[in-house]
Structures are given as C-alpha cells and as structure tokens.
Amino acid sequence: MAYITTNDSIQLHYTRKGSGTKTLVLVHGWQVSSAVWNLVADELSRKYQLIIVDLRGAGASNAAPGPYTVEQHSEDLFNLVQSLELKNFVLVGHSMGGAIAQRFAADHCELLVGLIVIASVPASGLELPADFQAFFRSAAGNRSQTEALWKVFIANPLAAETFTMLLDSSMTVKPEACLESFDSWRQLNFADEVKRIMTPTLVIAPEADNPMTPDFLREKIVALIPNSRLRVIEKTSHYAQLEQPQELGKLITHFVDELCSL
C-alpha cells in the first residue's frame, strides 16, 4: 500500500493504476472510500495513469485525525500531488469530491490541464431540509442506515457484489469524518472563487440524480466556471461510476483526448 505524509504528518493512502502520458487524479465523495472508483478505473487505466486517493478519515486513510473539511481535503490533495511531483494532470471529483476538486482548482489551477466533476456538490454548498440532514447524519458508523440512504440515491439496482462493495467502503469512514465533512460540504461558500477557474472543465450530471439535477448543476457550477460544459448521463442517478461505468468512462475519455489535441 502506498502513502504520502501530509504537512500535518498524517498518512494519506493512494493507489497508482495504469500507465500513459496523461494522468488522472480521482477523488471520491462523502461516506465512501476510493473503492467506488474500481469499476470505472478498470476502464480508464487501460489508457491513462490513475492516482486514486483515500481522503483522510476514509478507506486506508481512516486512521487519520481531522479536520475533515473540504478545505483540508483540498490541502491534502495538494500535498499528494506535490509528493508525487504531478503537474499537467486532470482532476476528477465525484459528489463531495467534486467540491474538493473545485476548491483545489480555484487555488492551484496552474497544475491542471483539465477538471471533471460528477454529480458534484457546488461551491455554494447544498441546502437540505432538517429531516434530510438527520437522515444523512444517521449514516455515521451505521451500516443499515447507510444502506437505506444509498438506496434513495441509486435509481438503478446495482449488482449485489457492487452494492456490498459500496457499503463496505462506507463502513471504512470514521463516524466523526462522516459528520464533520457533511457539515463542511453542506455549508460551502466559495462560489465567487470558482469564477477564476480557467481550466477546461467538464460537468457530468446524472439525469436521475436529486438534488444535483442537470439544471441545478448548470445553474450552480457551469454558469460560474468560464470554460465549462455540461454533459448528461441518461437513466443514471448519483453513483454514475457504479451504475454506468462504461458510459462514464467514455465521457471522461472523450474529454481527456480532446484536451490532448489542443
């Protein structure tokens, strides 16, 4: 297992997979680990080098203490790319990982050639009713509640082994990481800063996601980032990388290959 040491001396786990002249750094979302990328990584690693991180408090980085905020995760990501001497890479983030990717791009766009966010939390955060907040919080360290939550967000039934993998990855997340990061991404407030992201950006919206609908992402992300475009994956909900990994892989590959031709 591979780790880097961050500036505050925690061990951050990452996986390197595949090879190629272009590098993609994949950032997972809330209440999961890097395992959620497994299916699409199998597709992408045939053509690109992938760096897949476990955020602090999750997966093989779950021994790490907090803080577990979007800002800290972005700083950890910067430590990772510095340690691995990465530059001119494509940053890919899903859900909360999309918010982390936007925070990183706003601060370090000189390191990127492309940015991809999938079903992303916007830089303005996400308002949720009190009862829904309680539902999210109930997932902390609780497998049955997490299962109930994921069933709300997944429109197409997953293969049994894939859904078990998703739940297993959720159970690697420290309860305190689950709760603190939830409050962090829910209350984000850096929308004005993403307007300075000049990196070519692909915003991927699963058609059946809620509340991150295509119209919501168009208003909250695409309208703010100057060089961005929206693509919709039909008949897919929040976990596009599990529901339609091949279709998601095609969208990512097309965008990255287009960058290479510029």
Short mmCIF file of C-alpha atoms in Angstrom, two decimals:
data_model
loop_
_atom_site.label_atom_id
_atom_site.label_comp_id
_atom_site.label_asym_id
_atom_site.label_seq_id
_atom_site.Cartn_x
_atom_site.Cartn_y
_atom_site.Cartn_z
CA MET A 1 0.00 0.00 0.00
CA ALA A 2 1.29 3.46 -0.91
CA TYR A 3 1.13 6.51 1.35
CA ILE A 4 2.36 10.07 1.44
CA THR A 5 2.88 12.15 4.56
CA THR A 6 0.96 15.41 4.62
CA ASN A 7 2.17 18.72 6.06
CA ASP A 8 0.45 17.90 9.35
CA SER A 9 2.14 14.47 9.45
CA ILE A 10 -0.80 12.21 8.66
CA GLN A 11 -0.54 9.20 6.36
CA LEU A 12 -2.67 9.56 3.24
CA HIS A 13 -3.24 6.46 1.15
CA TYR A 14 -3.35 6.39 -2.62
CA THR A 15 -3.36 3.79 -5.40
CA ARG A 16 -1.49 4.14 -8.67
CA LYS A 17 -3.04 2.21 -11.56
CA GLY A 18 -2.43 2.04 -15.30
CA SER A 19 0.03 3.97 -17.41
CA GLY A 20 0.06 6.54 -20.15
CA THR A 21 1.19 10.04 -20.94
CA LYS A 22 -1.83 11.62 -19.25
CA THR A 23 -2.52 11.37 -15.50
CA LEU A 24 -5.96 11.47 -13.89
CA VAL A 25 -6.34 12.04 -10.13
CA LEU A 26 -9.63 10.62 -8.81
CA VAL A 27 -11.28 11.99 -5.66
CA HIS A 28 -14.18 10.14 -4.05
CA GLY A 29 -17.15 11.65 -2.27
CA TRP A 30 -18.78 11.63 1.14
CA GLN A 31 -19.21 8.49 3.27
CA VAL A 32 -17.29 6.24 0.87
CA SER A 33 -13.70 5.35 0.01
CA SER A 34 -11.66 5.18 -3.17
CA ALA A 35 -13.21 1.75 -3.84
CA VAL A 36 -16.18 3.48 -5.52
CA TRP A 37 -13.88 4.16 -8.49
CA ASN A 38 -13.00 0.49 -9.03
CA LEU A 39 -15.30 -0.22 -11.98
CA VAL A 40 -14.55 2.93 -13.98
CA ALA A 41 -10.85 2.71 -13.06
CA ASP A 42 -10.70 -0.64 -14.83
CA GLU A 43 -11.81 1.18 -17.99
CA LEU A 44 -9.67 4.28 -17.64
CA SER A 45 -6.44 2.56 -16.58
CA ARG A 46 -6.17 0.94 -20.00
CA LYS A 47 -5.26 4.35 -21.40
CA TYR A 48 -4.19 6.63 -18.54
CA GLN A 49 -2.18 6.65 -15.34
CA LEU A 50 -4.61 6.95 -12.42
CA ILE A 51 -3.89 8.24 -8.94
CA ILE A 52 -6.81 7.30 -6.68
CA VAL A 53 -6.81 8.83 -3.21
CA ASP A 54 -8.44 7.78 0.04
CA LEU A 55 -9.40 11.04 1.74
CA ARG A 56 -8.43 11.42 5.40
CA GLY A 57 -10.86 9.54 7.61
CA ALA A 58 -11.82 7.07 4.85
CA GLY A 59 -10.57 3.81 3.38
CA ALA A 60 -6.92 3.09 4.12
CA SER A 61 -6.55 6.71 5.34
CA ASN A 62 -9.18 6.21 8.06
CA ALA A 63 -6.68 6.35 10.94
CA ALA A 64 -6.00 10.00 10.15
CA PRO A 65 -7.34 12.61 12.58
CA GLY A 66 -9.32 15.62 11.44
CA PRO A 67 -10.16 18.20 10.42
CA TYR A 68 -12.33 16.56 7.78
CA THR A 69 -13.40 19.66 5.88
CA VAL A 70 -13.48 20.27 2.14
CA GLU A 71 -10.67 22.80 2.63
CA GLN A 72 -8.48 20.28 4.48
CA HIS A 73 -9.14 17.59 1.89
CA SER A 74 -8.05 20.03 -0.82
CA GLU A 75 -4.88 20.81 1.11
CA ASP A 76 -4.21 17.06 1.50
CA LEU A 77 -4.67 16.68 -2.24
CA PHE A 78 -2.11 19.43 -2.83
CA ASN A 79 0.33 17.59 -0.53
CA LEU A 80 -0.28 14.41 -2.54
CA VAL A 81 0.41 15.95 -5.94
CA GLN A 82 3.48 17.72 -4.58
CA SER A 83 4.84 14.48 -3.12
CA LEU A 84 4.25 12.63 -6.39
CA GLU A 85 5.56 15.60 -8.42
CA LEU A 86 2.42 15.70 -10.54
CA LYS A 87 1.61 18.52 -12.92
CA ASN A 88 -0.46 18.93 -16.05
CA PHE A 89 -2.97 16.36 -14.81
CA VAL A 90 -6.74 16.03 -14.98
CA LEU A 91 -8.55 16.22 -11.65
CA VAL A 92 -11.75 14.18 -11.35
CA GLY A 93 -14.10 14.51 -8.38
CA HIS A 94 -17.45 12.93 -7.54
CA SER A 95 -20.09 14.47 -5.25
CA MET A 96 -18.21 15.96 -2.25
CA GLY A 97 -15.07 15.07 -4.20
CA GLY A 98 -16.31 17.42 -6.91
CA ALA A 99 -16.45 20.24 -4.36
CA ILE A 100 -12.91 19.36 -3.24
CA ALA A 101 -11.80 19.41 -6.89
CA GLN A 102 -13.34 22.86 -7.38
CA ARG A 103 -11.60 24.14 -4.23
CA PHE A 104 -8.29 22.72 -5.50
CA ALA A 105 -8.77 24.19 -8.97
CA ALA A 106 -9.60 27.62 -7.58
CA ASP A 107 -6.31 27.56 -5.63
CA HIS A 108 -3.98 25.62 -7.94
CA CYS A 109 -5.32 25.77 -11.49
CA GLU A 110 -1.76 26.11 -12.81
CA LEU A 111 -1.24 22.42 -12.03
CA LEU A 112 -4.22 21.24 -14.07
CA VAL A 113 -4.92 20.67 -17.73
CA GLY A 114 -8.50 19.61 -17.07
CA LEU A 115 -11.17 19.40 -14.39
CA ILE A 116 -14.05 16.92 -14.30
CA VAL A 117 -16.79 16.99 -11.67
CA ILE A 118 -19.52 14.35 -11.49
CA ALA A 119 -22.81 14.83 -9.61
CA SER A 120 -20.90 17.48 -7.73
CA VAL A 121 -21.75 19.48 -4.66
CA PRO A 122 -21.44 23.13 -5.80
CA ALA A 123 -19.11 25.69 -4.25
CA SER A 124 -22.17 27.37 -2.75
CA GLY A 125 -22.98 24.26 -0.71
CA LEU A 126 -26.31 22.47 -0.57
CA GLU A 127 -29.39 23.37 1.42
CA LEU A 128 -31.14 20.35 2.89
CA PRO A 129 -34.31 20.16 4.99
CA ALA A 130 -33.79 19.30 8.66
CA ASP A 131 -35.27 15.82 8.31
CA PHE A 132 -32.97 15.04 5.39
CA GLN A 133 -29.98 16.31 7.35
CA ALA A 134 -30.91 13.90 10.13
CA PHE A 135 -31.15 11.08 7.58
CA PHE A 136 -27.62 11.84 6.34
CA ARG A 137 -26.24 12.05 9.87
CA SER A 138 -27.80 8.71 10.81
CA ALA A 139 -25.41 7.03 8.33
CA ALA A 140 -22.35 7.74 10.51
CA GLY A 141 -20.96 4.35 11.51
CA ASN A 142 -24.31 2.67 10.83
CA ARG A 143 -24.43 0.12 8.01
CA SER A 144 -28.23 -0.31 7.89
CA GLN A 145 -28.85 3.44 7.80
CA THR A 146 -26.18 3.88 5.14
CA GLU A 147 -27.83 1.15 3.09
CA ALA A 148 -31.18 2.95 3.35
CA LEU A 149 -29.54 6.24 2.32
CA TRP A 150 -27.79 4.78 -0.71
CA LYS A 151 -30.99 3.13 -1.90
CA VAL A 152 -32.56 6.59 -2.08
CA PHE A 153 -29.70 7.86 -4.27
CA ILE A 154 -29.37 4.90 -6.64
CA ALA A 155 -32.08 4.70 -9.30
CA ASN A 156 -30.89 1.50 -10.99
CA PRO A 157 -30.36 -1.57 -8.82
CA LEU A 158 -26.68 -2.46 -8.61
CA ALA A 159 -25.29 -5.98 -8.81
CA ALA A 160 -25.26 -7.47 -5.32
CA GLU A 161 -21.46 -7.55 -5.14
CA THR A 162 -21.24 -3.91 -6.27
CA PHE A 163 -23.72 -2.72 -3.66
CA THR A 164 -21.89 -4.72 -0.98
CA MET A 165 -18.64 -3.07 -2.07
CA LEU A 166 -20.28 0.35 -1.75
CA LEU A 167 -21.50 -0.43 1.77
CA ASP A 168 -18.14 -1.91 2.77
CA SER A 169 -16.41 1.26 1.59
CA SER A 170 -18.86 3.35 3.62
CA MET A 171 -18.04 1.42 6.76
CA THR A 172 -14.37 2.40 6.47
CA VAL A 173 -15.32 6.05 7.09
CA LYS A 174 -14.83 7.23 10.67
CA PRO A 175 -18.14 8.49 12.13
CA GLU A 176 -16.55 11.81 13.05
CA ALA A 177 -15.27 12.17 9.45
CA CYS A 178 -18.74 11.44 8.12
CA LEU A 179 -20.36 14.09 10.33
CA GLU A 180 -17.76 16.86 10.03
CA SER A 181 -17.40 16.54 6.27
CA PHE A 182 -21.19 16.55 5.89
CA ASP A 183 -21.43 19.90 7.66
CA SER A 184 -18.48 21.18 5.62
CA TRP A 185 -19.83 20.45 2.13
CA ARG A 186 -23.37 21.42 3.09
CA GLN A 187 -22.26 24.91 4.14
CA LEU A 188 -19.67 25.73 1.49
CA ASN A 189 -19.38 29.36 0.46
CA PHE A 190 -16.71 29.93 -2.19
CA ALA A 191 -18.84 30.33 -5.32
CA ASP A 192 -17.21 33.64 -6.20
CA GLU A 193 -13.79 31.97 -6.19
CA VAL A 194 -14.62 29.30 -8.77
CA LYS A 195 -15.23 32.08 -11.29
CA ARG A 196 -11.45 32.36 -11.59
CA ILE A 197 -11.05 28.73 -12.71
CA MET A 198 -9.92 28.96 -16.33
CA THR A 199 -9.13 25.24 -16.65
CA PRO A 200 -11.25 23.40 -19.25
CA THR A 201 -13.99 21.82 -17.15
CA LEU A 202 -16.45 19.01 -17.76
CA VAL A 203 -19.51 18.90 -15.50
CA ILE A 204 -21.21 15.50 -15.67
CA ALA A 205 -24.82 15.34 -14.50
CA PRO A 206 -26.59 12.02 -14.00
CA GLU A 207 -30.09 12.51 -15.41
CA ALA A 208 -31.95 10.99 -12.44
CA ASP A 209 -29.86 12.50 -9.64
CA ASN A 210 -31.55 14.56 -6.96
CA PRO A 211 -30.92 17.26 -5.84
CA MET A 212 -27.89 17.54 -8.19
CA THR A 213 -30.08 17.58 -11.29
CA PRO A 214 -28.70 18.70 -14.67
CA ASP A 215 -30.49 22.06 -14.32
CA PHE A 216 -29.14 22.53 -10.79
CA LEU A 217 -25.55 21.83 -11.88
CA ARG A 218 -25.95 24.09 -14.91
CA GLU A 219 -27.01 26.96 -12.64
CA LYS A 220 -24.65 26.34 -9.71
CA ILE A 221 -21.45 25.20 -11.48
CA VAL A 222 -21.49 25.62 -15.26
CA ALA A 223 -22.75 29.20 -15.07
CA LEU A 224 -19.83 30.12 -12.80
CA ILE A 225 -16.80 28.38 -14.32
CA PRO A 226 -15.95 30.20 -17.57
CA ASN A 227 -14.54 27.34 -19.63
CA SER A 228 -17.01 24.62 -18.62
CA ARG A 229 -19.55 22.44 -20.35
CA LEU A 230 -22.34 20.12 -19.17
CA ARG A 231 -22.88 16.53 -20.24
CA VAL A 232 -25.79 14.41 -19.04
CA ILE A 233 -25.71 10.65 -18.49
CA GLU A 234 -29.21 9.33 -19.12
CA LYS A 235 -31.01 6.83 -16.89
CA THR A 236 -28.42 7.22 -14.15
CA SER A 237 -28.53 8.62 -10.62
CA HIS A 238 -25.89 9.78 -8.15
CA TYR A 239 -23.36 6.93 -8.45
CA ALA A 240 -22.76 7.01 -12.19
CA GLN A 241 -19.39 5.29 -11.73
CA LEU A 242 -21.22 2.25 -10.35
CA GLU A 243 -24.42 2.37 -12.39
CA GLN A 244 -22.87 3.08 -15.81
CA PRO A 245 -19.07 2.85 -15.53
CA GLN A 246 -18.56 2.29 -19.26
CA GLU A 247 -20.66 5.30 -20.27
CA LEU A 248 -18.93 7.47 -17.68
CA GLY A 249 -15.56 6.20 -18.89
CA LYS A 250 -16.45 7.19 -22.46
CA LEU A 251 -17.35 10.74 -21.41
CA ILE A 252 -14.13 11.13 -19.44
CA THR A 253 -12.00 9.63 -22.23
CA HIS A 254 -13.54 11.86 -24.89
CA PHE A 255 -12.89 14.96 -22.79
CA VAL A 256 -9.30 14.00 -21.92
CA ASP A 257 -8.47 13.07 -25.51
CA GLU A 258 -9.90 16.39 -26.65
CA LEU A 259 -7.56 18.15 -24.19
CA CYS A 260 -4.62 16.29 -25.67
CA SER A 261 -5.47 17.60 -29.13
CA LEU A 262 -5.46 21.26 -28.05
#
